[in-house]
Short mmCIF file of C-alpha atoms in Angstrom, two decimals:
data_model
loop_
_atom_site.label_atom_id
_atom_site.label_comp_id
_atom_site.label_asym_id
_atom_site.label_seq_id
_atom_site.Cartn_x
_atom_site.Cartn_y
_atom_site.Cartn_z
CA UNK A 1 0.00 0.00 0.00
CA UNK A 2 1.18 3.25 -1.23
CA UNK A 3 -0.87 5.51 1.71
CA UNK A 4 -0.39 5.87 5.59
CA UNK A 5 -3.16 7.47 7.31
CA UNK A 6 -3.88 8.94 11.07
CA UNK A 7 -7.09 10.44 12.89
CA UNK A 8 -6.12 12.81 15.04
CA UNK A 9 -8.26 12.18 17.53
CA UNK A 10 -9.56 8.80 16.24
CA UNK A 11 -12.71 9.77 18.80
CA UNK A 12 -15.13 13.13 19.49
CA UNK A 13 -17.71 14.21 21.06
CA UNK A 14 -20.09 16.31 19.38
CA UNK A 15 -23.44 18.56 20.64
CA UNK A 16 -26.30 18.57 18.16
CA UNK A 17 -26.43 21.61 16.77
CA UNK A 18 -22.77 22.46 17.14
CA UNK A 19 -19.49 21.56 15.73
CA UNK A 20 -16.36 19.35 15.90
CA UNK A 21 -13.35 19.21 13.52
CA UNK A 22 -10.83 15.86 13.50
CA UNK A 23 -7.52 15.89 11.49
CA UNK A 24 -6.85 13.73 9.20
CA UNK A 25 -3.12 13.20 7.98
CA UNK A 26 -1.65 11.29 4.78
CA UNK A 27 1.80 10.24 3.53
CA UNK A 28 2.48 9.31 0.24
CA UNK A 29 4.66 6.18 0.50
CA UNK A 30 5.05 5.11 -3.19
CA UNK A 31 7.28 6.05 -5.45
CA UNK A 32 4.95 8.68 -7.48
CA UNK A 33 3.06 11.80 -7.17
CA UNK A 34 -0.65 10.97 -7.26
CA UNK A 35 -3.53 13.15 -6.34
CA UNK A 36 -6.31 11.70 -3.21
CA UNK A 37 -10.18 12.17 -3.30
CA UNK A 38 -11.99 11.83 0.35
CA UNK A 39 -15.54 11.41 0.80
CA UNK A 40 -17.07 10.53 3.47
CA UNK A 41 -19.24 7.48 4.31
CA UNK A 42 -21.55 6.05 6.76
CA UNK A 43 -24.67 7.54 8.40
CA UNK A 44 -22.62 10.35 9.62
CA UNK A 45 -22.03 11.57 6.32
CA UNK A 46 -24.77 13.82 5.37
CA UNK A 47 -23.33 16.11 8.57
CA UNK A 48 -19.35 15.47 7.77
CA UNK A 49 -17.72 17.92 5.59
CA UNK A 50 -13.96 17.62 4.20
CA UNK A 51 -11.83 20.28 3.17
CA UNK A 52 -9.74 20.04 1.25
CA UNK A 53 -11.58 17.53 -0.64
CA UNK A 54 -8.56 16.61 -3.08
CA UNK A 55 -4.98 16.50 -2.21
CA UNK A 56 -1.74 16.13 -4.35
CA UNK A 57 1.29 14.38 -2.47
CA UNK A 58 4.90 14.00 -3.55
CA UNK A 59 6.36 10.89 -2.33
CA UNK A 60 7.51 10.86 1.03
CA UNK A 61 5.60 13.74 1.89
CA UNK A 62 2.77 14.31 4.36
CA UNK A 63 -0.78 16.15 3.91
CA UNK A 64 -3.70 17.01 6.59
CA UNK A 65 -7.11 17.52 5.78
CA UNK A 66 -9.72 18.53 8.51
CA UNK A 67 -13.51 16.37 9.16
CA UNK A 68 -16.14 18.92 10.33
CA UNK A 69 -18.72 17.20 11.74
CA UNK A 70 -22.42 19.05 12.52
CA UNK A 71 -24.99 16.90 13.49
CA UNK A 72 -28.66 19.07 13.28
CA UNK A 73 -30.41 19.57 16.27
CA UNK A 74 -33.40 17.05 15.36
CA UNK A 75 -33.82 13.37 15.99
CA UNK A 76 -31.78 11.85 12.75
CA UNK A 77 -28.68 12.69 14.91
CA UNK A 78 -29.37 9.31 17.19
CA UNK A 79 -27.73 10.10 20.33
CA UNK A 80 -24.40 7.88 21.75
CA UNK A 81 -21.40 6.70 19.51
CA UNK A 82 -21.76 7.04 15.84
CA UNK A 83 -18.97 5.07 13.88
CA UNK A 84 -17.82 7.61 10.73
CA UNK A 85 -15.45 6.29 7.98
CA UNK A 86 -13.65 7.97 4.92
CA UNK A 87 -12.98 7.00 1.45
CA UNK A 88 -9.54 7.68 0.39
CA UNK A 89 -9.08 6.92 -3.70
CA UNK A 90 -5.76 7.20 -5.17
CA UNK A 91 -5.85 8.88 -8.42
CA UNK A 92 -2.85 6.98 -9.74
CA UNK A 93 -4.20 3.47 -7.82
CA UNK A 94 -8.04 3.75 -8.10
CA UNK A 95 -7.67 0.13 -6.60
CA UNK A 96 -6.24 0.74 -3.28
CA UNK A 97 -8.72 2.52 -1.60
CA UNK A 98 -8.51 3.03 1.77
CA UNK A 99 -11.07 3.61 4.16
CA UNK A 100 -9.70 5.27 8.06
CA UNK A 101 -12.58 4.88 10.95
CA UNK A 102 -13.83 6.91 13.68
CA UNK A 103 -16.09 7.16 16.45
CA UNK A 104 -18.25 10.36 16.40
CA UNK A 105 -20.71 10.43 20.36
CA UNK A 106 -23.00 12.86 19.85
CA UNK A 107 -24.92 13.77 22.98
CA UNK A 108 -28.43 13.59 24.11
CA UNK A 109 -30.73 16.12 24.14
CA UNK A 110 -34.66 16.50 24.96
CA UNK A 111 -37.03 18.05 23.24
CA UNK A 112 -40.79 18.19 23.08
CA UNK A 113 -43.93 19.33 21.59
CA UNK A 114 -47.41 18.96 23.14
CA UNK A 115 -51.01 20.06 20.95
CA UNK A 116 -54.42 19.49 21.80
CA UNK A 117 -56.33 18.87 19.33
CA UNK A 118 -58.96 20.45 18.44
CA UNK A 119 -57.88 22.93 21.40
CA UNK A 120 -61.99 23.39 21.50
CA UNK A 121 -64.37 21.13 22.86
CA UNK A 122 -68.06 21.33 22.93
CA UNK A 123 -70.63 19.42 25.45
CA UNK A 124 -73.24 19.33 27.45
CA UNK A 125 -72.19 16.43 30.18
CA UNK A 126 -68.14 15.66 28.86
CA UNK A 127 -65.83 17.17 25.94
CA UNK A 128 -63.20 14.67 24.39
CA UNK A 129 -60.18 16.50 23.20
CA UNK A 130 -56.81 14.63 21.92
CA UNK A 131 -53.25 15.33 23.04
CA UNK A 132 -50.58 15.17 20.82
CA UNK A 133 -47.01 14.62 22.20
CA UNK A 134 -44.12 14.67 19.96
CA UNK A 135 -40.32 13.95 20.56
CA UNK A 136 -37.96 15.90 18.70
CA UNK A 137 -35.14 14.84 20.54
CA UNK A 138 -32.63 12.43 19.99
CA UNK A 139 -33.38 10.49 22.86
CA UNK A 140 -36.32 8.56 24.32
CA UNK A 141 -39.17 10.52 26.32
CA UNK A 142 -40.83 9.65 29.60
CA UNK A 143 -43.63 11.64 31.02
CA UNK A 144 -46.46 11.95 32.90
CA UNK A 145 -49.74 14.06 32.47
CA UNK A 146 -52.37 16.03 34.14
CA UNK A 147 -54.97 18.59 34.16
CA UNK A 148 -55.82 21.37 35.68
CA UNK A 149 -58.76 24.66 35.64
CA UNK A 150 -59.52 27.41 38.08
CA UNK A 151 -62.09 26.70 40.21
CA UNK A 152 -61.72 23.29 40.27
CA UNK A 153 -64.60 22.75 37.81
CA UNK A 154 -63.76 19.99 35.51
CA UNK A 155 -62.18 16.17 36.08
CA UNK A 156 -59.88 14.90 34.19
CA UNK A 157 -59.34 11.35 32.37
CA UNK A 158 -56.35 10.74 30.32
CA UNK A 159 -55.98 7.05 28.74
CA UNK A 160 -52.76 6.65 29.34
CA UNK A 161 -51.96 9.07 31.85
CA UNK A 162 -47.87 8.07 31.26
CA UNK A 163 -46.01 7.97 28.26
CA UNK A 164 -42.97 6.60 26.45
CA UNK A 165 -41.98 8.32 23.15
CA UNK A 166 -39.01 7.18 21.08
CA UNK A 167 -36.94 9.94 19.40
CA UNK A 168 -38.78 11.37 16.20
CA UNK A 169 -42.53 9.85 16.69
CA UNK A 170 -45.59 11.26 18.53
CA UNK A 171 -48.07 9.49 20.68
CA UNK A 172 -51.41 10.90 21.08
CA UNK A 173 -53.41 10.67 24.84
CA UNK A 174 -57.27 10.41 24.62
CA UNK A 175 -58.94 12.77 27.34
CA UNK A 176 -62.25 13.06 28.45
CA UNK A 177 -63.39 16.42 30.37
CA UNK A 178 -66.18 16.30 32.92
CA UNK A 179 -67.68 19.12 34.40
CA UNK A 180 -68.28 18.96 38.11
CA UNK A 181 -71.96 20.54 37.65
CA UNK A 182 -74.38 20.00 34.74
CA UNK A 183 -75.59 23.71 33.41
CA UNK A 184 -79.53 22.16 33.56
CA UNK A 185 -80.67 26.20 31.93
CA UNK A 186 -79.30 28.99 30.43
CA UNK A 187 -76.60 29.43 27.75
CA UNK A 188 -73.21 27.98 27.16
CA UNK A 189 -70.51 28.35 29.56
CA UNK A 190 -66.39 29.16 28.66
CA UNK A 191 -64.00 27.08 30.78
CA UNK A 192 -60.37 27.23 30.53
CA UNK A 193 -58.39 24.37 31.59
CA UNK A 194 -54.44 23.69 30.67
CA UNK A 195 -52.96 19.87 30.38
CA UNK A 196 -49.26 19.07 31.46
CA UNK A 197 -46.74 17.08 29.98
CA UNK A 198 -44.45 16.77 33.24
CA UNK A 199 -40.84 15.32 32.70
CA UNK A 200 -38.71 14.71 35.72
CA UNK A 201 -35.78 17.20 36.55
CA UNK A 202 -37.62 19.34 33.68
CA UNK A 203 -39.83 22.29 34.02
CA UNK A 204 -43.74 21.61 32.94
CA UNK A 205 -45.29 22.05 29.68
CA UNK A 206 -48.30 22.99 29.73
CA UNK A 207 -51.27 23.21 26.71
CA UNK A 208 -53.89 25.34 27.22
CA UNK A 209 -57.76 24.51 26.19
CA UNK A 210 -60.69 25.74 25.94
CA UNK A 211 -63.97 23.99 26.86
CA UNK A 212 -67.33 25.30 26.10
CA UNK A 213 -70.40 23.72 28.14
CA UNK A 214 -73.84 23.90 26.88
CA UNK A 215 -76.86 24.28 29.08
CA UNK A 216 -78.85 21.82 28.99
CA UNK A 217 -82.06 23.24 28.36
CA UNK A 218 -82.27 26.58 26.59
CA UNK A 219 -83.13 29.30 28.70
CA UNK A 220 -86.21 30.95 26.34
CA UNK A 221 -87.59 26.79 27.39
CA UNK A 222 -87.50 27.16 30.48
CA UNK A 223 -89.50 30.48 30.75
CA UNK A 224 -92.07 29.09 28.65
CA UNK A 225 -92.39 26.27 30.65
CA UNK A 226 -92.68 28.44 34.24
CA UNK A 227 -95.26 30.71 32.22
CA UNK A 228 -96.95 27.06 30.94
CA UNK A 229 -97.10 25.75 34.95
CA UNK A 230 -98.14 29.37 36.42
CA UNK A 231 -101.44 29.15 33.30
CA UNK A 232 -102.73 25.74 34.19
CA UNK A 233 -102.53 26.58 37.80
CA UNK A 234 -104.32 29.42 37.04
CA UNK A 235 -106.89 28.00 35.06
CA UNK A 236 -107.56 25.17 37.85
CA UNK A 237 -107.85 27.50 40.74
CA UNK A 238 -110.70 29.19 38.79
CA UNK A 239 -112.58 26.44 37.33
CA UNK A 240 -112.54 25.71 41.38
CA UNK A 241 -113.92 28.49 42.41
CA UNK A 242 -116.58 29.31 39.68
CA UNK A 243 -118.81 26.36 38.68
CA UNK A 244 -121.75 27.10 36.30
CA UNK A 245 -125.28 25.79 36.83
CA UNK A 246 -126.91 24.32 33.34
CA UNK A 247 -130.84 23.58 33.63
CA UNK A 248 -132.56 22.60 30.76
CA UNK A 249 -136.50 24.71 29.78
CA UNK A 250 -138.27 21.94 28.17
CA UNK A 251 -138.50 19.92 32.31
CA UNK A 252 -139.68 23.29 33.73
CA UNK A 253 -142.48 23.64 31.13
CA UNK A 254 -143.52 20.14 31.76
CA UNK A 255 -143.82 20.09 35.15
CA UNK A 256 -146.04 23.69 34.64
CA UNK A 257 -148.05 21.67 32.21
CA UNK A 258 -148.52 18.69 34.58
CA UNK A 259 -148.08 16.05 31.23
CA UNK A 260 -145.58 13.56 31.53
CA UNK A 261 -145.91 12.40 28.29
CA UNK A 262 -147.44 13.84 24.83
CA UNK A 263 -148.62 10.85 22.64
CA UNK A 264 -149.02 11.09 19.04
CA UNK A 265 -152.32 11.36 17.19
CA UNK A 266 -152.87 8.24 15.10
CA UNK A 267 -154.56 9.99 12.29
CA UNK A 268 -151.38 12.35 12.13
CA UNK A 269 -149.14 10.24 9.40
CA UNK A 270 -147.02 12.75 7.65
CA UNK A 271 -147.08 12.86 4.03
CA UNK A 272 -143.56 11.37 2.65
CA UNK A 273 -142.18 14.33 0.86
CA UNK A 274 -142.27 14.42 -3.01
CA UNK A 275 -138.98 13.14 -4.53
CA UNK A 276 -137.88 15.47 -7.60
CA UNK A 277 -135.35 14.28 -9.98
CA UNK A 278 -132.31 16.41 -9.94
CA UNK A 279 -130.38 17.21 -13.12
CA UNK A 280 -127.55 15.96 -14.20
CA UNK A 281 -124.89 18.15 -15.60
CA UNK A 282 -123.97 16.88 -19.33
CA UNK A 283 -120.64 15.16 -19.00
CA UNK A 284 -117.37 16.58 -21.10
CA UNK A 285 -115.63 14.31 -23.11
CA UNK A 286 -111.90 15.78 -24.01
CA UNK A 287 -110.65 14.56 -27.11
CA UNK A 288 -107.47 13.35 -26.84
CA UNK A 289 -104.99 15.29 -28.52
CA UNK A 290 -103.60 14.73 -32.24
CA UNK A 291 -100.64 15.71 -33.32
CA UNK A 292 -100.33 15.83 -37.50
CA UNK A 293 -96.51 15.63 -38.80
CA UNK A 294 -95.98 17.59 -42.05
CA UNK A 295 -96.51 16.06 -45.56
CA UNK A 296 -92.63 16.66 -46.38
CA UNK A 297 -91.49 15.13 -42.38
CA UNK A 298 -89.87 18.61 -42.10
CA UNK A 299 -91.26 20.77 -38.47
CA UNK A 300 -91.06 24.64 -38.30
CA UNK A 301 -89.44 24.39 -35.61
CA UNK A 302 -86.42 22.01 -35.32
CA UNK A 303 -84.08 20.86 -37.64
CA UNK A 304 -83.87 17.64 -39.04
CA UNK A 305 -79.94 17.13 -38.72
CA UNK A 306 -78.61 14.89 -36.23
CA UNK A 307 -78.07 16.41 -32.68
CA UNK A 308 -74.15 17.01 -31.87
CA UNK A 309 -73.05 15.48 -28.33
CA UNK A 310 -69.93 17.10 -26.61
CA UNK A 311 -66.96 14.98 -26.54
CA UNK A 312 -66.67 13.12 -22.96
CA UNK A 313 -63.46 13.75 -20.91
CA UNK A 314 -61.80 10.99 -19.48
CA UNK A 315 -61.88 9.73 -16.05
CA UNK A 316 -58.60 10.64 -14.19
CA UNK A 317 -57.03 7.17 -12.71
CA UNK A 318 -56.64 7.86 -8.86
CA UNK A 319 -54.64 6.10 -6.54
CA UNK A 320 -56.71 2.87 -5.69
CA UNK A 321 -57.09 2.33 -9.26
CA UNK A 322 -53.28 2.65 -9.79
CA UNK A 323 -52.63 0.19 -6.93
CA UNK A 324 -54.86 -2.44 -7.79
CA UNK A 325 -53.13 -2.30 -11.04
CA UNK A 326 -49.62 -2.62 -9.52
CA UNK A 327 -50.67 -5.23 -7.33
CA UNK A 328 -52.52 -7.63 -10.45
CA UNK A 329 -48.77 -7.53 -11.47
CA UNK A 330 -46.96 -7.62 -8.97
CA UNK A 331 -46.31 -9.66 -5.20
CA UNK A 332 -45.45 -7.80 -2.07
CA UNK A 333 -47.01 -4.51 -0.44
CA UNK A 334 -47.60 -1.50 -2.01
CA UNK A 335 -48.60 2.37 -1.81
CA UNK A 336 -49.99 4.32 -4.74
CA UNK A 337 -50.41 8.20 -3.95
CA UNK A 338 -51.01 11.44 -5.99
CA UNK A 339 -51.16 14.86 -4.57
CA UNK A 340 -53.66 17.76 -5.60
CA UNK A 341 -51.46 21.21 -5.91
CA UNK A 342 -52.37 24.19 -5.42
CA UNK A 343 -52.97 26.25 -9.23
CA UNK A 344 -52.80 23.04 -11.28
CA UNK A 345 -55.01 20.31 -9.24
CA UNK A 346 -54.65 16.71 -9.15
CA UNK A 347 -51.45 14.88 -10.20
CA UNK A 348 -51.53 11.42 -11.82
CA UNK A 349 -50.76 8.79 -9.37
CA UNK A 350 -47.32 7.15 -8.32
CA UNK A 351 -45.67 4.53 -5.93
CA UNK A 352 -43.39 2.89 -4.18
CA UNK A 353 -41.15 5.98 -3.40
CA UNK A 354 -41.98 8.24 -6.45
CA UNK A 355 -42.34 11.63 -5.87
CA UNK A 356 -45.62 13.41 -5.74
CA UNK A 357 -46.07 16.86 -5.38
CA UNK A 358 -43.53 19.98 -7.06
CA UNK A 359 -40.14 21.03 -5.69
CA UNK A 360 -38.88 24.20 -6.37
CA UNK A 361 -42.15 25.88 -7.69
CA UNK A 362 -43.48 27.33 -4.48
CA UNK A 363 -46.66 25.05 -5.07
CA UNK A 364 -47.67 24.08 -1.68
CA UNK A 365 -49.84 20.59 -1.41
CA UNK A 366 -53.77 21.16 -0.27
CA UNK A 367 -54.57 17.59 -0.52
CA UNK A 368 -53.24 13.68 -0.50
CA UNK A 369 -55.17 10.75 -2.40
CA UNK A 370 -53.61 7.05 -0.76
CA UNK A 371 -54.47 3.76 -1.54
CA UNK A 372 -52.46 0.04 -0.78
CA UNK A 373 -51.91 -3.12 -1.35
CA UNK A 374 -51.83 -5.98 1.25
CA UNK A 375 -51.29 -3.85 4.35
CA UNK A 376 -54.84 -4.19 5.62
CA UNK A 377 -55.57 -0.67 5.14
CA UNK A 378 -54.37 2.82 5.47
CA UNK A 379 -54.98 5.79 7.82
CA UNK A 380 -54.07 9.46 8.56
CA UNK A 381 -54.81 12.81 9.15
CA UNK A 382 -53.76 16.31 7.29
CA UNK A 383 -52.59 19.66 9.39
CA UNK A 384 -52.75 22.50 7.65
CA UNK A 385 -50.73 25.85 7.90
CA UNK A 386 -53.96 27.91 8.78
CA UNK A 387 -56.22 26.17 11.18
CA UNK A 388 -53.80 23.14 12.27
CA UNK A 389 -55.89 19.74 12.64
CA UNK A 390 -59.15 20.88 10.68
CA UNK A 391 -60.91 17.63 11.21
CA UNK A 392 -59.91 16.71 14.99
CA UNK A 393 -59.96 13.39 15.78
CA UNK A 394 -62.07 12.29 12.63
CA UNK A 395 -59.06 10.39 10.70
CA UNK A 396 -59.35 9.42 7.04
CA UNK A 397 -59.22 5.58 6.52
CA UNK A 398 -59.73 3.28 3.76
CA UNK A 399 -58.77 -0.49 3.34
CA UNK A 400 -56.41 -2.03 0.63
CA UNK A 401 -57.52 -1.36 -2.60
CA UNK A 402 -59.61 1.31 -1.79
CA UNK A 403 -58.95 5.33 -1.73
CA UNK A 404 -58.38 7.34 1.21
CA UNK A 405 -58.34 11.32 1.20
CA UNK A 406 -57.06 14.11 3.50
CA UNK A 407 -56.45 17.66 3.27
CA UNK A 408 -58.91 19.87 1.38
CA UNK A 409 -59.12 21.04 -2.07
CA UNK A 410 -61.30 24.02 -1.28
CA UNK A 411 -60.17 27.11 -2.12
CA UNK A 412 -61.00 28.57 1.23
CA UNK A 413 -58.97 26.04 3.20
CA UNK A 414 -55.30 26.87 3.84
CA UNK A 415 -52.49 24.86 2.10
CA UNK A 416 -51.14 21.54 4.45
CA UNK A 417 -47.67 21.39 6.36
CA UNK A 418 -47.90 17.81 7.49
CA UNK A 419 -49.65 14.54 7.99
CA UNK A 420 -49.84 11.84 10.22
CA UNK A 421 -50.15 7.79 8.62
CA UNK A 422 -50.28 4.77 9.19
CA UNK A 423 -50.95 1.23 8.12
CA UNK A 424 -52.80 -1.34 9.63
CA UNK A 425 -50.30 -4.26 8.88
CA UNK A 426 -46.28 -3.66 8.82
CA UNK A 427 -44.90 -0.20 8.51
CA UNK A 428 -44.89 2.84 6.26
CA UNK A 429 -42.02 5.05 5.31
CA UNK A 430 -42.34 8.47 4.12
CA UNK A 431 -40.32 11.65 3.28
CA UNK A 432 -41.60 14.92 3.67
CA UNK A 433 -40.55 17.91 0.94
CA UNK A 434 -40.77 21.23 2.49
CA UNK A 435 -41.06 24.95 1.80
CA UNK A 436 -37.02 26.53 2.19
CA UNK A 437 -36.10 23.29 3.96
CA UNK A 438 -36.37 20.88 1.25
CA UNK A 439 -36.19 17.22 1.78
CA UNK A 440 -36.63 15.93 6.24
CA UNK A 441 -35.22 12.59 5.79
CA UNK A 442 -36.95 9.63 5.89
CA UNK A 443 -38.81 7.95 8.61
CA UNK A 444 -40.67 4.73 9.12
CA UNK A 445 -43.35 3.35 11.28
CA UNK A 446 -43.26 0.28 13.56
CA UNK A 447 -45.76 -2.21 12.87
CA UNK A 448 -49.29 -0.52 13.26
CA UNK A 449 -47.87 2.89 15.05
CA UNK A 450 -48.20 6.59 13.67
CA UNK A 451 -45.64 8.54 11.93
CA UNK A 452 -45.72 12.52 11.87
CA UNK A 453 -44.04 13.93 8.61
CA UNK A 454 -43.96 17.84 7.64
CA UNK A 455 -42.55 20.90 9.42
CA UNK A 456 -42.85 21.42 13.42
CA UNK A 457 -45.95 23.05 13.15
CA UNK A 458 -45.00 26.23 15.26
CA UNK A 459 -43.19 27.05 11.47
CA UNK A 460 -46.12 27.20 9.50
CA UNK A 461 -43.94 25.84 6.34
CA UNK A 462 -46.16 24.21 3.91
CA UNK A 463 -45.85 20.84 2.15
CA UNK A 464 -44.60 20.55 -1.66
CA UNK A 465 -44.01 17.03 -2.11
CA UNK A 466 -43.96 13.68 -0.83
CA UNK A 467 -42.55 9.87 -0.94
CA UNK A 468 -44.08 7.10 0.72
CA UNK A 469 -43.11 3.35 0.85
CA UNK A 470 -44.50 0.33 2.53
#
């Protein structure tokens, strides 16, 4: 081997967010000059920069280059020891590569993010609000939660009330308000309540709610009702006090008369009225109506030419139809997708890691068509950059072979900046495209869990393109 190598120090430690150089040193030990290339390798490499990134050696002599490593502040930089290598190619020996290794321990950090969602409940006897928790750190979560109001007005129920989130995912807690009193009349009632997200040796975060509780009776009801008890009171008490004496003149004249009973005269037979025939009214029979064509078949009216039919546009394929396609063909799982964007509408479909959507156009994504193939089904749920979670808790779902929609293509609802998705069997990959940030990374599911992709929604970046795999 014509190369000697040294990492100087073969080992760092590195904050996320920050920097850390190592020095890298080469001899030229052959007999030549020859020119080295270095790239780096491994899953430290989208951070590691080299400079230079060529260097030219005489023989016998020694060059240093310098590894900058800067692992981002999110939860691809896995916390712990990270092995990093580089590739050194000879110019004059493209065959004797030679590869130096590292250790890279990049420290942990935590970081959270807690929604409700929607952050307004309505109810008369219990509201039902979600709480999404998501870990952007680099290591895992562990937290416990709780609720609180003033006044002491509401209990809380939060299924699970501790939770466990790996680096990068979100969990979401179901909780179920109760207010300590039931508003039986009158109007709606504002109550303010916050939830925490308590870590230990960490300071509280706290999401703040709103929940509105009917009445439940109207309060125009209820008058009417008092005003309906106080009239039939009313109405009894008088009837009560006032009762009306009905005698009848034909007893008093027969008791003045002394004659019990008047008996009919025998040669008094009423004559039977004489029957006269009534008229009948002549009845009207309407002739059905006749309609004569013209001697030459020509009308007035119409022409006799053939009627013209507009030409009929084709269906566009969507994404169930494109899966069921791939999957007549073709074994194994599959995702089909298309994307409708915003000044140009829906996309044809793709899968299997295609993309869908526009980089580069400032053409944000309003809405997502899914649909796959032997996963038992897919589900998820669009946040948009105005108005966050529009539907709440009311996720999309669809099983294989069959399409599933989120996001909106109205023109009054805002563009999206994430999802959340799932699938019902295995896991789901996916790699959100993003306004001035580009490409996230990729990030995959475990076996029936959620994955969030898109910008932390505090940004308000919106969503240009997509790639999902299964």
């Amino acid at each position: 081997m014509s190369l000697w190598t040294s990492l100087e120090p073969a080992s760092v430690t590195v904050d996320p967010g920050s920097r850390a150089t190592v020095r890298l040193r080469v001899r030229n030990t052959g007999d030549v000059v020859d020119e080295y290339r270095f790239e780096p390798v491994g899953p430290t490499a989208p951070w590691t920069a080299v400079e230079p990134q060529t260097l030219r050696l005489y023989p016998g002599t020694t060059g240093t280059v310098e590894l900058t490593f800067a692992p981002p502040r999110t939860p691809d930089a896995t916390a712990g020891p990270n092995p990093y290598a580089v590739r050194i190619t000879p110019t004059e020996h493209p065959e004797a590569v030679t590869v130096p290794e590292g250790n890279l321990t990049i420290t942990p950090f935590t970081e959270m993010r807690a929604e409700l969602v929607p952050p307004t409940v309505k109810g008369r006897f219990r509201g039902r609000p979600r709480l999404a928790i998501d870990n952007i750190g680099n290591t895992k979560l562990t937290a416990s939660l709780s609720g609180s109001d003033n006044g002491d007005r509401l209990s809380y129920e939060l299924q699970p009330a501790n939770v466990q989130v790996e680096p990068g995912r979100a969990v979401f807690v179901n909780t179920t308000l109760r207010p300590r009193q039931i508003i039986w009349f009158g109007s709606k009632e504002e109550q303010r309540y916050s939830l925490a997200v308590r870590r230990s040796g960490a300071q509280a975060l706290e999401v703040e709610g709103t929940f509105v509780q009917r009445g439940f009776l109207p309060r125009w009801l209820a008058t009417a009702l008092s005003l309906t008890v106080a009239l039939a009171i009313a109405f009894v008490m008088i009837w009560l006090a006032y009762k009306p004496q009905v005698n009848t003149s034909a007893n008093e004249k027969l008791a003045e008369a002394g004659v019990s009973t008047l008996a009919p005269s025998p040669s008094a037979t009423p004559s039977a009225p004489a029957l006269v025939p009534t008229p009948t009214a002549p009845a009207v029979v309407e002739a059905p109506a006749t309609s004569q064509a013209p001697a030459d078949g020509g009308g007035s009216g119409g022409g006799g030419g053939t009627e013209s039919k507009a030409p009929v546009k084709p269906k566009q394929e969507t994404a169930a139809v494109a899966v069921n396609k791939l999957a007549a063909r073709s074994d194994g799982r599959h995702i089909c997708y298309r994307a409708y964007v915003a000044d140009k509408g829906w996309q044809d479909p793709v899968c299997d890691g295609a993309i869908a959507g526009t980089t580069g156009k400032d053409l944000p994504i309003k809405a997502l068509n899914i649909a796959t193939a032997r996963t038992g089904g897919v589900t998820g749920n669009a946040a948009h950059v105005v108005g966050g979670w529009l539907t709440g808790d009311k996720w999309s779902k669809a099983g294989d072979g069959v399409d599933m929609y989120m996001g909106s293509s109205k023109p009054a609802v805002a563009a999206m900046e994430g999802y959340t998705i799932k699938t019902i069997e295995g896991s789901v990959c996916q790699n959100p495209h993003i306004k001035d940030r580009g490409w996230l990374g990729s990030g995959c599911t475990k076996d029936g869990d959620w994955i969030y992709g898109g910008s932390p929604m505090e940004q308000k970046l919106q969503l240009e393109a997509v790639r999902f795999t299964v």
